[in-house]
Short mmCIF file of C-alpha atoms in Angstrom, two decimals:
data_model
loop_
_atom_site.label_atom_id
_atom_site.label_comp_id
_atom_site.label_asym_id
_atom_site.label_seq_id
_atom_site.Cartn_x
_atom_site.Cartn_y
_atom_site.Cartn_z
CA UNK R 1 82.97 166.53 15.32
CA UNK R 2 82.73 163.50 13.37
CA UNK R 3 85.99 162.27 14.42
CA UNK R 4 85.51 162.98 17.94
CA UNK R 5 82.30 160.99 18.03
CA UNK R 6 83.98 157.96 16.36
CA UNK R 7 86.61 158.53 19.09
CA UNK R 8 84.10 158.60 21.64
CA UNK R 9 82.50 155.40 20.20
CA UNK R 10 85.86 153.59 20.76
CA UNK R 11 85.90 154.62 24.03
CA UNK R 12 82.23 153.51 24.75
CA UNK R 13 83.06 150.06 23.49
CA UNK R 14 85.86 149.82 25.81
CA UNK R 15 83.52 150.77 28.98
CA UNK R 16 80.93 148.55 27.64
CA UNK R 17 83.39 145.48 27.54
CA UNK R 18 83.56 145.76 31.48
CA UNK R 19 86.26 148.44 31.59
CA UNK R 20 88.61 145.82 29.74
CA UNK R 21 91.54 147.38 28.20
CA UNK R 22 91.20 148.06 24.33
CA UNK R 23 94.36 148.45 22.52
CA UNK R 24 94.52 150.88 19.59
CA UNK R 25 97.33 152.08 17.37
CA UNK R 26 96.74 156.05 17.75
CA UNK R 27 95.72 158.36 20.68
CA UNK R 28 91.81 158.38 21.30
CA UNK R 29 90.50 161.81 21.09
CA UNK R 30 87.03 162.44 22.62
CA UNK R 31 84.79 165.16 24.12
CA UNK R 32 82.32 165.32 27.15
CA UNK R 33 79.97 168.08 28.08
CA UNK R 34 78.08 169.19 31.30
CA UNK R 35 75.66 171.59 31.96
CA UNK R 36 76.50 174.29 34.68
CA UNK R 37 73.28 175.92 36.04
CA UNK R 38 73.20 179.08 38.45
CA UNK R 39 74.96 177.95 41.60
CA UNK R 40 77.78 175.49 42.05
CA UNK R 41 78.72 172.58 39.84
CA UNK R 42 81.50 170.32 40.33
CA UNK R 43 84.03 169.79 37.49
CA UNK R 44 86.64 167.23 36.43
CA UNK R 45 88.61 167.08 33.39
CA UNK R 46 89.66 163.63 32.43
CA UNK R 47 90.59 164.68 28.90
CA UNK R 48 94.21 165.76 28.60
CA UNK R 49 96.25 167.66 26.25
CA UNK R 50 98.40 165.94 23.76
CA UNK R 51 101.98 165.41 24.45
CA UNK R 52 104.19 168.04 23.26
CA UNK R 53 107.08 165.85 23.28
CA UNK R 54 107.40 162.09 23.89
CA UNK R 55 110.41 159.56 23.99
CA UNK R 56 112.81 157.92 26.52
CA UNK R 57 114.99 159.00 29.09
CA UNK R 58 118.53 159.52 27.81
CA UNK R 59 119.98 160.44 31.44
CA UNK R 60 118.85 162.01 34.73
CA UNK R 61 120.86 164.22 36.98
CA UNK R 62 119.37 165.85 40.09
CA UNK R 63 116.21 167.79 39.02
CA UNK R 64 117.35 167.63 35.24
CA UNK R 65 115.97 164.79 32.77
CA UNK R 66 117.49 164.75 29.17
CA UNK R 67 115.07 163.33 26.70
CA UNK R 68 115.88 161.35 23.60
CA UNK R 69 113.71 163.83 21.59
CA UNK R 70 113.89 167.99 21.79
CA UNK R 71 111.01 169.96 22.82
CA UNK R 72 109.48 171.52 19.52
CA UNK R 73 110.65 175.37 19.18
CA UNK R 74 106.82 176.01 18.66
CA UNK R 75 106.19 175.05 22.44
CA UNK R 76 105.44 178.20 24.78
CA UNK R 77 107.88 177.77 27.78
CA UNK R 78 105.57 180.10 29.99
CA UNK R 79 102.76 177.68 30.16
CA UNK R 80 102.68 175.08 32.94
CA UNK R 81 103.83 171.45 31.91
CA UNK R 82 104.05 168.15 33.53
CA UNK R 83 105.89 164.79 32.49
CA UNK R 84 104.45 161.38 33.00
CA UNK R 85 106.53 158.21 33.18
CA UNK R 86 104.98 155.52 30.75
CA UNK R 87 106.79 152.65 31.07
CA UNK R 88 108.72 150.54 33.73
CA UNK R 89 108.52 150.60 37.45
CA UNK R 90 107.73 153.88 37.70
CA UNK R 91 105.07 154.14 35.09
CA UNK R 92 102.02 156.41 35.97
CA UNK R 93 104.22 158.82 38.09
CA UNK R 94 104.13 162.47 37.41
CA UNK R 95 106.10 165.56 38.16
CA UNK R 96 105.69 169.20 37.09
CA UNK R 97 108.68 170.16 34.48
CA UNK R 98 109.66 173.27 33.05
CA UNK R 99 110.76 173.27 29.28
CA UNK R 100 112.98 175.23 26.96
CA UNK R 101 111.92 175.06 23.12
CA UNK R 102 114.83 173.38 21.04
CA UNK R 103 116.22 171.69 23.95
CA UNK R 104 115.94 167.91 25.19
CA UNK R 105 116.21 168.96 28.94
CA UNK R 106 113.55 169.25 31.02
CA UNK R 107 113.57 170.24 34.80
CA UNK R 108 111.78 168.87 37.51
CA UNK R 109 109.49 171.87 39.20
CA UNK R 110 108.73 171.10 42.98
CA UNK R 111 104.91 170.94 43.19
CA UNK R 112 102.18 169.30 45.51
CA UNK R 113 101.06 167.67 42.17
CA UNK R 114 104.20 165.67 42.06
CA UNK R 115 103.45 161.94 42.72
CA UNK R 116 107.34 160.75 42.96
CA UNK R 117 110.64 162.35 43.02
CA UNK R 118 111.71 160.19 40.22
CA UNK R 119 114.99 159.58 41.87
CA UNK R 120 114.87 155.89 40.58
CA UNK R 121 113.99 156.87 37.04
CA UNK R 122 116.49 155.03 34.74
CA UNK R 123 117.65 155.70 31.19
CA UNK R 124 115.28 154.06 28.66
CA UNK R 125 112.07 154.65 30.48
CA UNK R 126 109.54 156.09 28.21
CA UNK R 127 108.10 159.40 29.11
CA UNK R 128 106.02 162.16 27.73
CA UNK R 129 105.31 165.88 28.45
CA UNK R 130 102.02 167.59 28.32
CA UNK R 131 100.65 170.98 29.05
CA UNK R 132 98.48 171.46 32.15
CA UNK R 133 94.79 171.82 31.67
CA UNK R 134 94.54 175.68 32.45
CA UNK R 135 92.07 177.91 34.05
CA UNK R 136 91.95 179.71 30.39
CA UNK R 137 91.22 176.32 28.89
CA UNK R 138 88.10 175.93 31.06
CA UNK R 139 86.76 179.41 30.51
CA UNK R 140 87.16 178.79 26.69
CA UNK R 141 85.52 175.54 27.04
CA UNK R 142 82.19 177.24 28.17
CA UNK R 143 78.99 178.39 26.31
CA UNK R 144 77.75 180.73 26.79
CA UNK R 145 80.98 182.18 28.00
CA UNK R 146 81.90 182.82 31.63
CA UNK R 147 80.83 186.21 32.99
CA UNK R 148 83.71 188.73 33.52
CA UNK R 149 82.77 191.25 36.08
CA UNK R 150 85.03 192.85 38.95
CA UNK R 151 82.29 192.34 41.45
CA UNK R 152 80.05 189.78 40.22
CA UNK R 153 81.79 187.76 37.69
CA UNK R 154 81.69 183.93 37.58
CA UNK R 155 84.19 182.12 39.68
CA UNK R 156 86.10 178.90 39.80
CA UNK R 157 87.11 177.20 43.43
CA UNK R 158 90.22 175.30 43.87
CA UNK R 159 90.80 173.21 47.08
CA UNK R 160 94.22 174.66 48.35
CA UNK R 161 95.45 174.00 52.04
CA UNK R 162 92.45 172.75 53.48
CA UNK R 163 90.09 175.26 51.93
CA UNK R 164 88.33 176.39 48.84
CA UNK R 165 89.70 179.40 47.28
CA UNK R 166 88.01 181.45 44.59
CA UNK R 167 89.36 182.95 41.57
CA UNK R 168 87.09 185.20 39.38
CA UNK R 169 86.76 186.30 35.85
CA UNK R 170 87.39 189.99 35.89
CA UNK R 171 86.11 192.44 33.22
CA UNK R 172 89.40 192.68 31.53
CA UNK R 173 88.66 188.92 30.85
CA UNK R 174 91.53 187.77 32.95
CA UNK R 175 91.50 185.37 36.02
CA UNK R 176 92.34 186.42 39.49
CA UNK R 177 92.59 185.14 42.88
CA UNK R 178 89.84 186.83 45.01
CA UNK R 179 91.83 189.82 46.36
CA UNK R 180 94.90 189.16 44.38
CA UNK R 181 96.34 191.23 41.49
CA UNK R 182 98.32 188.59 39.16
CA UNK R 183 96.96 187.19 36.08
CA UNK R 184 95.91 183.73 36.94
CA UNK R 185 94.78 182.39 33.35
CA UNK R 186 97.50 180.08 33.28
CA UNK R 187 97.12 178.18 36.55
CA UNK R 188 97.22 174.65 36.26
CA UNK R 189 94.31 172.14 37.02
CA UNK R 190 96.61 169.07 37.95
CA UNK R 191 95.60 165.65 36.68
CA UNK R 192 93.15 163.80 38.72
CA UNK R 193 92.16 167.20 40.37
CA UNK R 194 88.97 168.95 40.20
CA UNK R 195 87.08 172.06 41.10
CA UNK R 196 83.67 173.95 41.66
CA UNK R 197 82.47 176.20 39.14
CA UNK R 198 80.10 179.03 40.66
CA UNK R 199 77.95 180.36 37.93
CA UNK R 200 76.42 183.81 39.06
CA UNK R 201 74.66 184.44 35.99
CA UNK R 202 71.01 183.45 35.76
CA UNK R 203 71.43 181.20 32.51
CA UNK R 204 73.20 177.75 32.56
CA UNK R 205 76.34 177.53 30.62
CA UNK R 206 77.56 174.31 28.91
CA UNK R 207 81.14 173.10 29.63
CA UNK R 208 82.61 170.99 26.70
CA UNK R 209 85.63 169.29 27.02
CA UNK R 210 87.39 167.98 24.24
CA UNK R 211 91.07 166.20 24.42
CA UNK R 212 93.03 163.08 24.25
CA UNK R 213 92.12 159.99 26.35
CA UNK R 214 95.36 159.13 28.44
CA UNK R 215 96.58 156.02 27.30
CA UNK R 216 98.91 155.26 30.03
CA UNK R 217 98.82 154.21 33.59
CA UNK R 218 98.07 156.99 36.44
CA UNK R 219 99.32 156.76 39.82
CA UNK R 220 96.99 158.44 42.65
CA UNK R 221 98.57 158.81 46.20
CA UNK R 222 96.54 160.23 48.81
CA UNK R 223 97.57 162.64 51.66
CA UNK R 224 95.74 162.50 55.18
CA UNK R 225 92.61 164.92 55.35
CA UNK R 226 90.68 166.12 52.51
CA UNK R 227 91.38 166.55 48.57
CA UNK R 228 89.56 166.78 45.68
CA UNK R 229 89.30 163.90 43.46
CA UNK R 230 88.41 163.68 39.61
CA UNK R 231 88.64 160.91 37.05
CA UNK R 232 92.24 160.32 35.23
CA UNK R 233 90.21 158.71 32.21
CA UNK R 234 86.46 159.73 30.92
CA UNK R 235 84.77 156.84 33.19
CA UNK R 236 82.03 157.11 35.47
CA UNK R 237 83.23 155.80 38.73
CA UNK R 238 81.96 153.66 41.64
CA UNK R 239 83.69 153.14 45.00
CA UNK R 240 84.65 149.71 43.76
CA UNK R 241 86.13 151.09 40.56
CA UNK R 242 87.93 153.93 42.30
CA UNK R 243 89.67 150.99 44.50
CA UNK R 244 88.12 152.28 47.66
CA UNK R 245 88.74 149.28 49.63
CA UNK R 246 90.35 148.28 52.91
CA UNK R 247 92.99 146.33 50.82
CA UNK R 248 94.00 149.45 49.32
CA UNK R 249 94.60 151.35 52.09
CA UNK R 250 91.24 152.89 52.45
CA UNK R 251 90.05 153.03 56.49
CA UNK R 252 86.52 151.32 57.51
CA UNK R 253 85.03 152.19 60.56
CA UNK R 254 81.45 152.21 62.20
CA UNK R 255 81.94 155.65 63.38
CA UNK R 256 81.52 157.66 60.43
CA UNK R 257 84.09 160.19 61.88
CA UNK R 258 86.85 157.63 62.00
CA UNK R 259 86.05 156.16 58.41
CA UNK R 260 87.33 157.31 55.19
CA UNK R 261 84.58 159.42 53.12
CA UNK R 262 83.60 160.27 49.65
CA UNK R 263 81.50 163.51 49.70
CA UNK R 264 79.29 164.04 46.87
CA UNK R 265 78.03 167.81 45.81
CA UNK R 266 74.15 167.05 45.68
CA UNK R 267 71.56 169.78 45.88
CA UNK R 268 73.79 172.51 46.76
CA UNK R 269 75.65 170.80 49.60
CA UNK R 270 78.34 167.98 50.03
CA UNK R 271 76.91 164.54 51.10
CA UNK R 272 78.88 162.35 53.23
CA UNK R 273 79.25 158.65 52.21
CA UNK R 274 81.59 156.57 54.41
CA UNK R 275 83.36 152.99 54.45
CA UNK R 276 81.60 150.75 56.91
CA UNK R 277 83.79 148.45 58.97
CA UNK R 278 80.96 145.75 59.69
CA UNK R 279 80.64 144.64 56.00
CA UNK R 280 83.26 147.03 54.46
CA UNK R 281 80.85 148.45 52.01
CA UNK R 282 79.91 151.91 51.28
CA UNK R 283 77.03 153.82 52.81
CA UNK R 284 75.47 157.29 52.74
CA UNK R 285 75.47 158.92 56.06
CA UNK R 286 72.37 157.53 57.77
CA UNK R 287 71.47 155.31 54.98
CA UNK R 288 70.93 151.70 54.54
CA UNK R 289 71.70 150.61 50.88
CA UNK R 290 75.40 149.58 49.97
CA UNK R 291 76.96 151.87 47.41
CA UNK R 292 79.88 149.91 46.42
CA UNK R 293 78.77 149.44 42.86
CA UNK R 294 76.75 152.74 42.60
CA UNK R 295 78.14 155.64 40.57
CA UNK R 296 78.98 158.52 43.10
CA UNK R 297 81.42 160.32 40.31
CA UNK R 298 80.12 160.89 36.87
CA UNK R 299 83.28 161.41 34.57
CA UNK R 300 83.00 165.15 34.09
CA UNK R 301 82.32 165.93 37.54
CA UNK R 302 84.48 165.47 41.00
CA UNK R 303 84.13 164.67 44.52
CA UNK R 304 85.77 165.49 47.68
CA UNK R 305 87.82 162.41 49.19
CA UNK R 306 88.46 162.37 53.30
CA UNK R 307 91.14 160.02 54.28
CA UNK R 308 92.35 159.29 57.59
CA UNK R 309 95.80 158.45 56.87
CA UNK R 310 97.73 158.94 53.85
CA UNK R 311 98.13 155.82 51.39
CA UNK R 312 99.48 155.13 47.86
CA UNK R 313 96.15 154.29 46.34
CA UNK R 314 95.94 152.04 43.36
CA UNK R 315 97.84 152.48 40.07
CA UNK R 316 95.03 153.08 37.64
CA UNK R 317 94.86 151.60 34.14
CA UNK R 318 93.50 153.32 31.08
CA UNK R 319 90.69 151.83 29.13
CA UNK R 320 92.62 152.37 25.90
CA UNK R 321 96.37 151.20 25.28
CA UNK R 322 98.04 152.73 22.36
CA UNK R 323 100.74 150.64 20.55
#
């Protein structure tokens, strides 16, 4: 744990320096912990799995990308993976990929989590491939363990197709969609996306995430409508630090229903905050105090964002950079 505490101190120094970018010579490893009492708790997972392979693009043809480095033979190809571009004009873009151990070729997989087609990905661009955080990893990060029960097990809820869809831990220790039969233990939690943990047991559990701080840029496009937003880096976020301004494609309106919104989960319910047109500031619905510089999103949690129209969002920059 000493290494993790030291790494966390490096990150904290970067944050205290006004979120200025700090350059380090190796990946920063950290941990964060949040208590989840009985009931619902939003979760976010800004710490990521270390890359299974990193290198440059040798060539790209259609949906196949040939890397300068082969995927290690020890990699489990049945797990879900994604590729991040870390240099050039596409830096920060991501696509889900399939991998073959011992091969330098990865295949782009169609996914709602893809931020770009990478049709313009050029040879020489730096990229890396990570395993997605999975539902099984979340389960393993909880202490006491989540309860497995066919009728009253703990659940997680993903926002899919405009609604929360529940997945429960069964008595066999595996995860299933409510009403489904397929093992969903390796279901990915895509970068920048959060979930709701429904703790049914009457005791709290602590969710501890250990992982790497992403050192590359992070693209965050928005769709029109509702979406669950989680930090890409272990930083508490305000509307200003989220880039939630009209200049970045956010819609301001004095009519709450016509404005973009950030919904925080407080006291067992979602609380609506909206972007007011008069002064282009954020307010709680019915409130009078501006929230532009108020933390609405702690790093270990998530919020629901409602966007009137789709937008590219901002290209987020890591508080640390690796040389």
